[in-house]
Structures are given as C-alpha cells and as structure tokens.
GROMACS .gro file of C-alpha atoms in nm:
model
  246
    1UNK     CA    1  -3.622  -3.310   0.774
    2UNK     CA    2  -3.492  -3.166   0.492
    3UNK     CA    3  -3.327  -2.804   0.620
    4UNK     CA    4  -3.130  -2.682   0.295
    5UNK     CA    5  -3.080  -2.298   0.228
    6UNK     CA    6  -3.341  -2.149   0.019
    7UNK     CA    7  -3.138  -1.848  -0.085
    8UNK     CA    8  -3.473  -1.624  -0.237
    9UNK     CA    9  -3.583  -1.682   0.177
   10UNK     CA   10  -3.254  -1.584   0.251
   11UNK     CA   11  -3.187  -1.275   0.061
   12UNK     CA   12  -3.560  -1.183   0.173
   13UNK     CA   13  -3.478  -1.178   0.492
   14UNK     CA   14  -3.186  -0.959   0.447
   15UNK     CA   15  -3.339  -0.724   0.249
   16UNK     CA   16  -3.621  -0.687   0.582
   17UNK     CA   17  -3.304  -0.645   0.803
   18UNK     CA   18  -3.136  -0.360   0.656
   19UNK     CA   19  -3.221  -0.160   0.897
   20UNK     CA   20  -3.075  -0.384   1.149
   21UNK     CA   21  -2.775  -0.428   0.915
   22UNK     CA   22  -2.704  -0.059   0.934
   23UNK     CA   23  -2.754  -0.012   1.275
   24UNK     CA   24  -2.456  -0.257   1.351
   25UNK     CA   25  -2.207  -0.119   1.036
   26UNK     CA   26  -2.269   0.225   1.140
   27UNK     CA   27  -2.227   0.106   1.550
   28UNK     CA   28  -1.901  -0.080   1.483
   29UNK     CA   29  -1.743   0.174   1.217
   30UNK     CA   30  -1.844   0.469   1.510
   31UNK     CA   31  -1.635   0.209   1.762
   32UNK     CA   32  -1.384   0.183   1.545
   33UNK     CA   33  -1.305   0.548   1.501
   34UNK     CA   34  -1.360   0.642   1.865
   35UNK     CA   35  -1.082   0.391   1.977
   36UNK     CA   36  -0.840   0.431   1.652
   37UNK     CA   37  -0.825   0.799   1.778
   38UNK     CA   38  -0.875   0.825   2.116
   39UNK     CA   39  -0.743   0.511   2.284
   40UNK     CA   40  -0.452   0.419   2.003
   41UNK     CA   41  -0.163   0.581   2.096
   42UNK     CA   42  -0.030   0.763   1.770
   43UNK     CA   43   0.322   0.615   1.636
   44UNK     CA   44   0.580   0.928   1.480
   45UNK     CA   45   0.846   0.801   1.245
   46UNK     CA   46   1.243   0.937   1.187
   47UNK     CA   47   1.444   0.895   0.886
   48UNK     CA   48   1.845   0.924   0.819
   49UNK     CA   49   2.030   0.854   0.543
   50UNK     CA   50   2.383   0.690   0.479
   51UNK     CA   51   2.523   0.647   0.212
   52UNK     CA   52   2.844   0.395   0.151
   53UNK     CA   53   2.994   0.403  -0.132
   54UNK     CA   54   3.317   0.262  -0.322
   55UNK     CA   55   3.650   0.333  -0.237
   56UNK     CA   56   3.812   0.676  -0.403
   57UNK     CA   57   3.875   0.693  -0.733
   58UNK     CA   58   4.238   0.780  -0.666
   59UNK     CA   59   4.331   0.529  -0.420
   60UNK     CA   60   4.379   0.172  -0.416
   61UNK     CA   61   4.111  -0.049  -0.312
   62UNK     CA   62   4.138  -0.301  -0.037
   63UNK     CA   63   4.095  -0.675  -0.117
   64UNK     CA   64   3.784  -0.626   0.188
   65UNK     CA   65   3.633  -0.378  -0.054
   66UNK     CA   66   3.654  -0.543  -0.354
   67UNK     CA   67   3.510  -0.848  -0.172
   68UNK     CA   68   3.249  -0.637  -0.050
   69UNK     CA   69   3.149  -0.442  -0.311
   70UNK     CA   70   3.106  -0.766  -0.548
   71UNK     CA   71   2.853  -0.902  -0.270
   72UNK     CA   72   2.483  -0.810  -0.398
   73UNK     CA   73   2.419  -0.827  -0.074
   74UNK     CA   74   2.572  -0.529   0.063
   75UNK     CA   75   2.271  -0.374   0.184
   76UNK     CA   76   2.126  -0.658   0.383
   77UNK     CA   77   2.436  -0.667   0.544
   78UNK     CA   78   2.430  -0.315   0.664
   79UNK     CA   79   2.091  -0.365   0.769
   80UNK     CA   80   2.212  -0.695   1.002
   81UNK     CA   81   2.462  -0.453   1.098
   82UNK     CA   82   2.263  -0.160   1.206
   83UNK     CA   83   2.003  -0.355   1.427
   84UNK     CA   84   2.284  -0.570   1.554
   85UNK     CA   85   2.341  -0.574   1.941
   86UNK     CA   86   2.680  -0.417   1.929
   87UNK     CA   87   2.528  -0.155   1.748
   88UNK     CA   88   2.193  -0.058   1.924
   89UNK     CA   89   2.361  -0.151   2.274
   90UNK     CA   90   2.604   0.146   2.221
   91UNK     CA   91   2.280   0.379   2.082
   92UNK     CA   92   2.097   0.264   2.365
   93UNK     CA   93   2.456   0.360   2.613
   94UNK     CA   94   2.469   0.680   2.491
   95UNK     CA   95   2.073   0.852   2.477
   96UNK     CA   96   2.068   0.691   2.844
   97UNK     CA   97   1.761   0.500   2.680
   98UNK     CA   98   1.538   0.289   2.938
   99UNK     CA   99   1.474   0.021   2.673
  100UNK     CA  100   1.603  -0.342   2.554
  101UNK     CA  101   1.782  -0.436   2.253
  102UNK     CA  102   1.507  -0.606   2.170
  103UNK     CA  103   1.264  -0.391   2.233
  104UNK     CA  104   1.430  -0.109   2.032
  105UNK     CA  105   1.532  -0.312   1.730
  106UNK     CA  106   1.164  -0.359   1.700
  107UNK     CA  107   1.102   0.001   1.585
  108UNK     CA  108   1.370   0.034   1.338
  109UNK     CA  109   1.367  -0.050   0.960
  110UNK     CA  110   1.616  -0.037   0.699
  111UNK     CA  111   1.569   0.017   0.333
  112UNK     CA  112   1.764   0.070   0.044
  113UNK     CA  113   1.685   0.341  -0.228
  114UNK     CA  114   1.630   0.217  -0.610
  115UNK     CA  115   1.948   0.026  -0.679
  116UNK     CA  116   2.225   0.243  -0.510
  117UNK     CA  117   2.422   0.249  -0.183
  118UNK     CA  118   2.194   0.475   0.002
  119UNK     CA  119   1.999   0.337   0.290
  120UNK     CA  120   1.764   0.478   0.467
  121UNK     CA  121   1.764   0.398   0.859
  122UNK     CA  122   1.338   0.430   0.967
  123UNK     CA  123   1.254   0.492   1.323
  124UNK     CA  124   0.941   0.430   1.491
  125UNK     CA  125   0.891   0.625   1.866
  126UNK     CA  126   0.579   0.808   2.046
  127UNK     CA  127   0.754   1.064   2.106
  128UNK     CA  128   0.918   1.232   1.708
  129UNK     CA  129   1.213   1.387   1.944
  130UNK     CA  130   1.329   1.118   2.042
  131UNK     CA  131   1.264   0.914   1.735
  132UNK     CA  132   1.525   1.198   1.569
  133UNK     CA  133   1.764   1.111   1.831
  134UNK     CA  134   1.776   0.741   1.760
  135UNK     CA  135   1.776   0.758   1.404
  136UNK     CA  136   2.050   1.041   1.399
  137UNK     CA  137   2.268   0.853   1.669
  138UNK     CA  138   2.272   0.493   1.484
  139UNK     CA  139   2.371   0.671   1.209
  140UNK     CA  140   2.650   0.776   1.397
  141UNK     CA  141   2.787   0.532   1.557
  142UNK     CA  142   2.746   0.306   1.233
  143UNK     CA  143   2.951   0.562   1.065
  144UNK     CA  144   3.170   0.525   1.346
  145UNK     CA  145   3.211   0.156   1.385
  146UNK     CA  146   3.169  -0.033   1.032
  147UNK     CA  147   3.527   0.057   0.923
  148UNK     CA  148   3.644  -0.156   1.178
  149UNK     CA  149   3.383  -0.457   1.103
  150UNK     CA  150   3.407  -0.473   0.720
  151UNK     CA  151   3.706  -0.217   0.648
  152UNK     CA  152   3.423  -0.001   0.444
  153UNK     CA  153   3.536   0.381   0.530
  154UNK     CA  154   3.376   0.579   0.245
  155UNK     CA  155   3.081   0.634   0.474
  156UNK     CA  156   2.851   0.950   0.461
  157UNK     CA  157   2.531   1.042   0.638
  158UNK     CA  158   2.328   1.273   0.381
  159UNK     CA  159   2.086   1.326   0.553
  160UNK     CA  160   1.971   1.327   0.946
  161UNK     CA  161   1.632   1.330   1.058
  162UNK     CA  162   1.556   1.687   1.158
  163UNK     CA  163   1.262   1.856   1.446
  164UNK     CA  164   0.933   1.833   1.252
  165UNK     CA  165   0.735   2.193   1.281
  166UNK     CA  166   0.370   1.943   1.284
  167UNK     CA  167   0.470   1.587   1.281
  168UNK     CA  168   0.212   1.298   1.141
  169UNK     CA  169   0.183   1.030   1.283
  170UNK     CA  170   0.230   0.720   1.082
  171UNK     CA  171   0.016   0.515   1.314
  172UNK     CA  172  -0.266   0.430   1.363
  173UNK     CA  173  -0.425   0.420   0.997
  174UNK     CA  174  -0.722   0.532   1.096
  175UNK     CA  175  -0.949   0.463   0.750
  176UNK     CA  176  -0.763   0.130   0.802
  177UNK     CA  177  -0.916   0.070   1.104
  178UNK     CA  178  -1.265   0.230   1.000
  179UNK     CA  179  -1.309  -0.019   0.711
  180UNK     CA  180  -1.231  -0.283   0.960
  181UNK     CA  181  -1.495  -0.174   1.182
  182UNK     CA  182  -1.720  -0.157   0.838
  183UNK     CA  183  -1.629  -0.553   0.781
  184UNK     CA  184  -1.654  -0.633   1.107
  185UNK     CA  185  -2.007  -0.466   1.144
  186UNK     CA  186  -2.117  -0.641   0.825
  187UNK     CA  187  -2.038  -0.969   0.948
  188UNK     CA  188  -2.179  -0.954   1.263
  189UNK     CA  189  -2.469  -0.817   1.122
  190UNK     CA  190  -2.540  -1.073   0.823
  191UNK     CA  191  -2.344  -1.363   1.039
  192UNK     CA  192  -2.636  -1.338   1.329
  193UNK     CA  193  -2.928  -1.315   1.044
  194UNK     CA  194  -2.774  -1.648   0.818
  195UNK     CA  195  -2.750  -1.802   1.220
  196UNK     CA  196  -3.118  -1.725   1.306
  197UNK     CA  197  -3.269  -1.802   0.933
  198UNK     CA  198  -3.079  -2.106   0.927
  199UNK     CA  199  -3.195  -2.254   1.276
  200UNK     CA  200  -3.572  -2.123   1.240
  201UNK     CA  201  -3.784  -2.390   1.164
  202UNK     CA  202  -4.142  -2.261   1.220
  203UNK     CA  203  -4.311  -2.323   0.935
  204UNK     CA  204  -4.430  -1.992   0.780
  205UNK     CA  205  -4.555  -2.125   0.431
  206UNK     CA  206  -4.717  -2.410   0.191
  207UNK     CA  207  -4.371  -2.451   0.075
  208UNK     CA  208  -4.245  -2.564   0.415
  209UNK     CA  209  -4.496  -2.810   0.529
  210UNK     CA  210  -4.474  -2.997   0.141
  211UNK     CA  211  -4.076  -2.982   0.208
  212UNK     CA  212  -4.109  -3.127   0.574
  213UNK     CA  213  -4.384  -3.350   0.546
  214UNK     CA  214  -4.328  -3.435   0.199
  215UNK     CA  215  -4.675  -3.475   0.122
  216UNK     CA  216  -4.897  -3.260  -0.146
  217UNK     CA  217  -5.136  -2.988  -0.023
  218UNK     CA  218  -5.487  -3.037  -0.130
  219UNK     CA  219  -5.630  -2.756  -0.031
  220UNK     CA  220  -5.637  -2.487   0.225
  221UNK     CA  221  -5.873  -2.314   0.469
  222UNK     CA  222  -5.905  -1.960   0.463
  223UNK     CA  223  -5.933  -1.698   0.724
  224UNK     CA  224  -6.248  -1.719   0.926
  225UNK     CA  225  -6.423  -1.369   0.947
  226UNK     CA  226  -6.575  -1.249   1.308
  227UNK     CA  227  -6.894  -1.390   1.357
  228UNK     CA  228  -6.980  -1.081   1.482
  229UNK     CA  229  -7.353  -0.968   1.442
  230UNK     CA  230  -7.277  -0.766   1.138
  231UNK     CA  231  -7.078  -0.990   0.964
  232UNK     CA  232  -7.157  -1.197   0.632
  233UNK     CA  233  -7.193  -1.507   0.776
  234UNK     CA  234  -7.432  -1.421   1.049
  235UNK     CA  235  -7.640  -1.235   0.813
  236UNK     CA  236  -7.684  -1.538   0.573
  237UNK     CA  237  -7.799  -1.743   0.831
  238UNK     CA  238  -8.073  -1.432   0.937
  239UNK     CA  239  -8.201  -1.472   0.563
  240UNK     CA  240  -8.218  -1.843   0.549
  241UNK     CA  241  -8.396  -1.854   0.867
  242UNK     CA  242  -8.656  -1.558   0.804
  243UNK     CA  243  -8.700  -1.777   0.444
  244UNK     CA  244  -8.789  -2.110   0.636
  245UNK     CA  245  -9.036  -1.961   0.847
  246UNK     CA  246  -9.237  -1.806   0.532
   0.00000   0.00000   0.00000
C-alpha cells in the first residue's frame, strides 16, 4: 500500500483542527506563565566595578607590569583570578556564607567594558542583599590580594553595588518562557494531528481506493433514499402498478 503524504489532505485537516490547535497553544502558553511566575524562583543580580590600570605616570614601572600590561590578556586573567578558589574561599570566610566554591563561582560573571581596564564583577543571588555583599566583598579582597599575585597595585573599585529601592529580577525571562510554551503548544498540537493523519487509513474517498487498490473506478452508486411510503421510489412503483392493471 502506497501511504505517501498528500499535503492538500494534510493542510485540510489542519485547517478543521484549529480549534483544537488553539486550545493546546493557549493551554501550554497559560502553563507556561503560571509556573515562570509562580513556581520559578526569581534570580536578582549585583554589579561592582574595578578598575586596574597602569602604573603612575611618575614612577617607574616594574618589569611584572610591563609584562603584564603587554599581555592582551589581562582581563581574562583577572577574571581566572576573581573566581579562583583562593579568592572566593576567603569571600566565602568572611560573609560566613553556607555555600561551596563551586557552588558560588557558579553565580558570578566577569566582563570587561569596551576596550579598557574596567571590569565589571556580575553577581547572581535570590536574595539582592546578599548578592551586594558578594559582589562588594570580592571586590575587596581582589583589591586586597592581586598585588601580591601579579605585583599590579594601581587597583580601584569605582563602583560597588549599592541597596536597590525595587530590585528586578533578571530571572526568569518570563516572555522567554511564554514563547516556549507557544512552541511547545504548537508542536504538540500539529505533532499529534501529522501522527493521527499519517496512521489513518480508512478510506474516506475515490482517491484512496484507486491509490490502494490501484485499479480505475467505473462508476459509483449513489445514496439510496428511504423507501419510506412517501418517497420517490415507492411512488413510481404505485404508478406503474395502477398502469398495469388498466
């Protein structure tokens, strides 16, 4: 048997199952939204910023800075440094956090601004307070430490992530999640139609017994009509009847 997609049957059927189609996007979209605010626990985000610049203008650079400063590099290297155990082991020390290095390096991002030698140190937390205090303290204790590491001392925090009057929470993206639900409905949806039109195999038309039996109709029998004692047919056979017995 030949089964092959006729697409006009196809989009046919679709086009009968809108209403079905609808039911599902608008089902799976409402899903979506109920659990993207309501069961999603909302993500706040902290920022600081450091800056680390060259050595003064009036003093004579180390061969560590020169060295440095030549690497284009720099800034991956302060990121390594900042979400490096002997780092975040001392931030974690000091806010008495109950969390693992790994765990916290998770939340943190570093990025650097345009071309210069500002970074910005991103922190990701539940709670925005203490999202502030992490970003503020690595700051800190970067500030404090990376002389010693690399010999870079020119370093300046310009900025410190402050209390937020009506924080925003960066996560979850809720239209994000609503389109999914949208693409999610629409393929469950259309998925289960193709799955049903393409494993039907009633035959419904003229079409379909020429394509499975591969033979030619000749003709075709229409719909009897009741032979009820007012129909056509009865009638006839009243008349012809009434006209033999003349």
């Amino acid at each position: 048997m030949d089964y092959s997609i006729d697409f006009r049957a196809l989009f046919d059927r679709l086009r009968k199952k809108w209403l079905f189609i609808v039911s599902i996007v608008m089902f799976a979209m409402g899903l979506s939204a109920v659990v993207s605010f309501y069961f999603i626990t909302p993500i706040y985000q902290a920022s600081t910023q450091i800056l680390v610049s060259r050595a003064a203008a009036d003093s004579q650079p180390s061969q560590k800075d020169v060295e440095f400063n030549k690497d284009g590099d720099y800034v991956e290297t302060y990121s390594v440094i900042m979400k490096s155990p002997y780092i975040l082991n001392q931030v974690i020390d000091e806010l008495d956090l109950h969390t693992t290095f790994k765990e916290l390096n998770k939340t943190i991002t570093i990025t650097q601004e345009g071309e210069s030698h500002v970074v910005t140190v991103n922190v990701e937390h539940e709670e925005v307070s203490q999202a502030e205090k992490i970003a503020n303290e690595i700051a800190h204790v970067f500030q404090r430490e990376v002389p010693q590491l690399i010999g870079i001392k020119n370093v300046t925090i310009l900025s410190t992530a402050e209390e937020q009057r009506n924080p925003f929470p960066v996560k979850p993206n809720h239209i994000l999640n609503i389109a999914g639900g949208l693409v999610a409905g629409l393929v469950l949806s259309v998925g289960s139609i193709l799955l049903l039109h393409y494993f039907d195999h009633t035959i419904k038309t003229e079409q379909d017994v020429e394509g499975i039996l591969g033979a030619v109709i000749l003709g075709t029998v229409g719909d009897m009509e009741d032979e009820g004692p007012d129909s056509k047919l009865v009638q006839s056979r009243q008349i012809e009847r009434r006209q033999l017995n003349v």
